[in-house]
């Protein structure tokens, strides 16, 4: 005789939060849950908990994805610009180096924290915890 279980109601599935608002708050480097507390306490070091709503922020781990997406976005901005400059004006190699190395460093440093925040906000909205 097979085991029979009582008809207990199934737990309600966790409904995801609006993903765009979570990503927007994270991109602004704010807590994805409330949008008020700071997401980082350094360059890209996450706060343990939100100072405003108490959300546990360390349960959302972005790992290497922010660096990947930073390179992807950066490549789509800079590579066409490099090619366009080269095809139209044929500048010297030294001009390329003086222009693109600082731009590469600046864009990477500026894009990494907001992209990491957006990914953390997406994880928050989809309830993806580590």
Short mmCIF file of N, CA and C in Angstrom, two decimals, residues 10-93:
data_model
loop_
_atom_site.label_atom_id
_atom_site.label_comp_id
_atom_site.label_asym_id
_atom_site.label_seq_id
_atom_site.Cartn_x
_atom_site.Cartn_y
_atom_site.Cartn_z
N UNK A 10 -0.08 23.81 -0.87
CA UNK A 10 1.29 24.05 -1.31
C UNK A 10 1.67 25.49 -0.96
N UNK A 11 2.92 25.69 -0.57
CA UNK A 11 3.32 27.06 -0.25
C UNK A 11 3.23 27.94 -1.50
N UNK A 12 2.84 29.15 -1.28
CA UNK A 12 2.71 30.08 -2.41
C UNK A 12 4.10 30.38 -2.97
N UNK A 13 4.26 30.35 -4.27
CA UNK A 13 5.57 30.64 -4.84
C UNK A 13 5.92 32.11 -4.61
N UNK A 14 7.20 32.35 -4.38
CA UNK A 14 7.66 33.72 -4.19
C UNK A 14 7.55 34.45 -5.52
N UNK A 15 6.77 35.49 -5.53
CA UNK A 15 6.61 36.24 -6.78
C UNK A 15 7.79 37.19 -6.93
N UNK A 16 8.36 37.22 -8.11
CA UNK A 16 9.48 38.11 -8.30
C UNK A 16 9.05 39.57 -8.26
N UNK A 17 9.95 40.40 -7.77
CA UNK A 17 9.70 41.84 -7.73
C UNK A 17 9.90 42.39 -9.14
N UNK A 18 9.46 43.58 -9.39
CA UNK A 18 9.70 44.18 -10.71
C UNK A 18 11.20 44.27 -10.99
N UNK A 19 11.65 43.57 -12.00
CA UNK A 19 13.09 43.46 -12.25
C UNK A 19 13.70 44.79 -12.68
N UNK A 20 12.95 45.61 -13.39
CA UNK A 20 13.53 46.87 -13.86
C UNK A 20 13.82 47.82 -12.71
N UNK A 21 12.91 47.88 -11.74
CA UNK A 21 13.16 48.78 -10.60
C UNK A 21 14.33 48.29 -9.76
N UNK A 22 14.47 46.98 -9.62
CA UNK A 22 15.62 46.44 -8.89
C UNK A 22 16.92 46.75 -9.58
N UNK A 23 16.93 46.60 -10.91
CA UNK A 23 18.15 46.90 -11.67
C UNK A 23 18.45 48.40 -11.65
N UNK A 24 17.42 49.22 -11.73
CA UNK A 24 17.62 50.67 -11.73
C UNK A 24 18.19 51.13 -10.38
N UNK A 25 17.66 50.60 -9.30
CA UNK A 25 18.18 50.95 -7.97
C UNK A 25 19.61 50.46 -7.81
N UNK A 26 19.88 49.25 -8.26
CA UNK A 26 21.24 48.73 -8.17
C UNK A 26 22.21 49.52 -9.03
N UNK A 27 21.78 49.92 -10.22
CA UNK A 27 22.63 50.72 -11.10
C UNK A 27 22.98 52.05 -10.44
N UNK A 28 22.06 52.58 -9.65
CA UNK A 28 22.31 53.82 -8.91
C UNK A 28 23.12 53.57 -7.64
N UNK A 29 23.56 52.34 -7.43
CA UNK A 29 24.35 51.91 -6.28
C UNK A 29 23.58 52.06 -4.97
N UNK A 30 22.30 51.76 -5.05
CA UNK A 30 21.43 51.79 -3.88
C UNK A 30 20.87 50.40 -3.62
N UNK A 31 20.34 50.20 -2.44
CA UNK A 31 19.73 48.91 -2.08
C UNK A 31 18.61 48.60 -3.07
N UNK A 32 18.62 47.40 -3.65
CA UNK A 32 17.58 47.07 -4.62
C UNK A 32 16.19 46.94 -3.99
N UNK A 33 16.13 46.69 -2.70
CA UNK A 33 14.82 46.52 -2.04
C UNK A 33 14.13 47.85 -1.77
N UNK A 34 14.88 48.82 -1.24
CA UNK A 34 14.24 50.09 -0.85
C UNK A 34 14.69 51.28 -1.69
N UNK A 35 15.87 51.20 -2.29
CA UNK A 35 16.37 52.30 -3.09
C UNK A 35 16.97 53.44 -2.29
N UNK A 36 17.08 53.26 -0.98
CA UNK A 36 17.58 54.34 -0.12
C UNK A 36 18.99 54.03 0.40
N UNK A 37 19.18 52.86 0.99
CA UNK A 37 20.47 52.50 1.58
C UNK A 37 21.55 52.30 0.53
N UNK A 38 22.78 52.50 0.94
CA UNK A 38 23.91 52.33 0.02
C UNK A 38 24.19 50.85 -0.21
N UNK A 39 24.55 50.51 -1.43
CA UNK A 39 24.84 49.12 -1.80
C UNK A 39 26.29 48.76 -1.45
N UNK A 40 27.19 49.72 -1.57
CA UNK A 40 28.63 49.47 -1.35
C UNK A 40 29.17 50.30 -0.20
N UNK A 41 30.23 49.77 0.41
CA UNK A 41 30.97 50.57 1.39
C UNK A 41 32.43 50.68 0.95
N UNK A 42 32.62 50.69 -0.31
CA UNK A 42 33.93 50.84 -0.94
C UNK A 42 33.68 50.95 -2.43
N UNK A 43 34.69 50.63 -3.21
CA UNK A 43 34.54 50.72 -4.66
C UNK A 43 33.47 49.75 -5.16
N UNK A 44 33.62 48.47 -4.88
CA UNK A 44 32.60 47.47 -5.22
C UNK A 44 32.41 46.46 -4.09
N UNK A 45 32.74 46.82 -2.87
CA UNK A 45 32.56 45.95 -1.71
C UNK A 45 31.15 46.15 -1.16
N UNK A 46 30.35 45.07 -1.20
CA UNK A 46 28.96 45.17 -0.79
C UNK A 46 28.81 45.40 0.70
N UNK A 47 27.76 46.16 1.06
CA UNK A 47 27.37 46.28 2.46
C UNK A 47 26.84 44.93 2.92
N UNK A 48 26.96 44.66 4.21
CA UNK A 48 26.41 43.42 4.73
C UNK A 48 24.88 43.48 4.75
N UNK A 49 24.34 44.58 5.25
CA UNK A 49 22.90 44.79 5.32
C UNK A 49 22.60 46.22 4.91
N UNK A 50 21.42 46.44 4.39
CA UNK A 50 21.00 47.79 4.04
C UNK A 50 20.80 48.59 5.33
N UNK A 51 21.33 49.78 5.36
CA UNK A 51 21.21 50.61 6.56
C UNK A 51 19.79 51.17 6.74
N UNK A 52 18.98 51.11 5.70
CA UNK A 52 17.62 51.65 5.78
C UNK A 52 16.58 50.57 6.04
N UNK A 53 16.59 49.50 5.23
CA UNK A 53 15.54 48.48 5.37
C UNK A 53 16.03 47.17 5.98
N UNK A 54 17.34 47.00 6.13
CA UNK A 54 17.88 45.80 6.75
C UNK A 54 18.02 44.60 5.82
N UNK A 55 17.82 44.78 4.52
CA UNK A 55 17.95 43.68 3.55
C UNK A 55 19.37 43.10 3.61
N UNK A 56 19.47 41.79 3.65
CA UNK A 56 20.77 41.13 3.64
C UNK A 56 21.32 41.19 2.21
N UNK A 57 22.31 42.02 1.99
CA UNK A 57 22.85 42.23 0.65
C UNK A 57 23.92 41.24 0.27
N UNK A 58 24.52 40.58 1.24
CA UNK A 58 25.58 39.62 0.92
C UNK A 58 25.06 38.32 0.33
N UNK A 59 23.76 38.10 0.37
CA UNK A 59 23.22 36.88 -0.22
C UNK A 59 23.13 36.95 -1.73
N UNK A 60 23.40 38.11 -2.30
CA UNK A 60 23.38 38.29 -3.75
C UNK A 60 24.82 38.45 -4.22
N UNK A 61 25.33 37.44 -4.89
CA UNK A 61 26.73 37.44 -5.32
C UNK A 61 26.80 37.58 -6.82
N UNK A 62 27.52 38.59 -7.26
CA UNK A 62 27.64 38.84 -8.69
C UNK A 62 28.85 38.12 -9.29
N UNK A 63 29.85 37.79 -8.48
CA UNK A 63 31.06 37.09 -8.91
C UNK A 63 31.73 37.78 -10.11
N UNK A 64 31.92 37.07 -11.21
CA UNK A 64 32.65 37.62 -12.36
C UNK A 64 31.74 38.25 -13.41
N UNK A 65 30.45 38.16 -13.25
CA UNK A 65 29.53 38.70 -14.25
C UNK A 65 29.69 40.20 -14.49
N UNK A 66 29.89 41.03 -13.45
CA UNK A 66 30.05 42.46 -13.73
C UNK A 66 31.25 42.77 -14.62
N UNK A 67 32.35 42.09 -14.41
CA UNK A 67 33.52 42.32 -15.27
C UNK A 67 33.22 41.90 -16.70
N UNK A 68 32.54 40.80 -16.87
CA UNK A 68 32.19 40.33 -18.21
C UNK A 68 31.31 41.35 -18.93
N UNK A 69 30.25 41.82 -18.25
CA UNK A 69 29.35 42.78 -18.88
C UNK A 69 30.01 44.14 -19.09
N UNK A 70 30.92 44.52 -18.22
CA UNK A 70 31.67 45.76 -18.41
C UNK A 70 32.49 45.67 -19.69
N UNK A 71 33.19 44.56 -19.88
CA UNK A 71 33.98 44.37 -21.09
C UNK A 71 33.08 44.35 -22.32
N UNK A 72 31.93 43.69 -22.21
CA UNK A 72 31.00 43.61 -23.34
C UNK A 72 30.49 45.00 -23.74
N UNK A 73 30.05 45.78 -22.77
CA UNK A 73 29.55 47.12 -23.06
C UNK A 73 30.67 48.02 -23.55
N UNK A 74 31.80 47.96 -22.87
CA UNK A 74 32.96 48.77 -23.25
C UNK A 74 33.39 48.46 -24.69
N UNK A 75 33.44 47.20 -25.02
CA UNK A 75 33.85 46.80 -26.37
C UNK A 75 32.91 47.32 -27.44
N UNK A 76 31.63 47.37 -27.13
CA UNK A 76 30.67 47.88 -28.11
C UNK A 76 30.72 49.40 -28.25
N UNK A 77 31.30 50.07 -27.29
CA UNK A 77 31.46 51.52 -27.38
C UNK A 77 32.78 51.89 -28.05
N UNK A 78 33.86 51.27 -27.57
CA UNK A 78 35.20 51.72 -27.96
C UNK A 78 35.66 51.13 -29.29
N UNK A 79 35.42 49.87 -29.54
CA UNK A 79 35.93 49.26 -30.77
C UNK A 79 35.38 49.96 -32.02
N UNK A 80 34.09 50.24 -32.12
CA UNK A 80 33.64 51.00 -33.30
C UNK A 80 34.27 52.39 -33.39
N UNK A 81 34.49 53.03 -32.24
CA UNK A 81 35.12 54.35 -32.25
C UNK A 81 36.57 54.26 -32.74
N UNK A 82 37.28 53.24 -32.30
CA UNK A 82 38.66 53.05 -32.77
C UNK A 82 38.68 52.83 -34.28
N UNK A 83 37.81 51.96 -34.75
CA UNK A 83 37.76 51.67 -36.18
C UNK A 83 37.36 52.89 -36.99
N UNK A 84 36.40 53.63 -36.51
CA UNK A 84 35.97 54.83 -37.21
C UNK A 84 37.09 55.87 -37.30
N UNK A 85 37.77 56.07 -36.20
CA UNK A 85 38.89 57.02 -36.19
C UNK A 85 39.99 56.57 -37.15
N UNK A 86 40.30 55.30 -37.11
CA UNK A 86 41.37 54.79 -37.98
C UNK A 86 40.99 54.89 -39.46
N UNK A 87 39.77 54.55 -39.78
CA UNK A 87 39.35 54.56 -41.18
C UNK A 87 39.25 55.97 -41.75
N UNK A 88 38.84 56.93 -40.95
CA UNK A 88 38.65 58.29 -41.46
C UNK A 88 39.92 59.13 -41.44
N UNK A 89 40.72 59.02 -40.35
CA UNK A 89 41.82 59.97 -40.18
C UNK A 89 43.21 59.34 -40.18
N UNK A 90 43.32 58.05 -40.04
CA UNK A 90 44.61 57.34 -40.03
C UNK A 90 45.62 58.01 -39.08
N UNK A 91 45.26 58.15 -37.80
CA UNK A 91 46.19 58.80 -36.87
C UNK A 91 47.38 57.90 -36.55
N UNK A 92 48.40 58.49 -35.94
CA UNK A 92 49.59 57.71 -35.57
C UNK A 92 49.26 56.77 -34.42
N UNK A 93 50.11 55.80 -34.24
CA UNK A 93 49.94 54.83 -33.16
C UNK A 93 50.02 55.53 -31.81
#
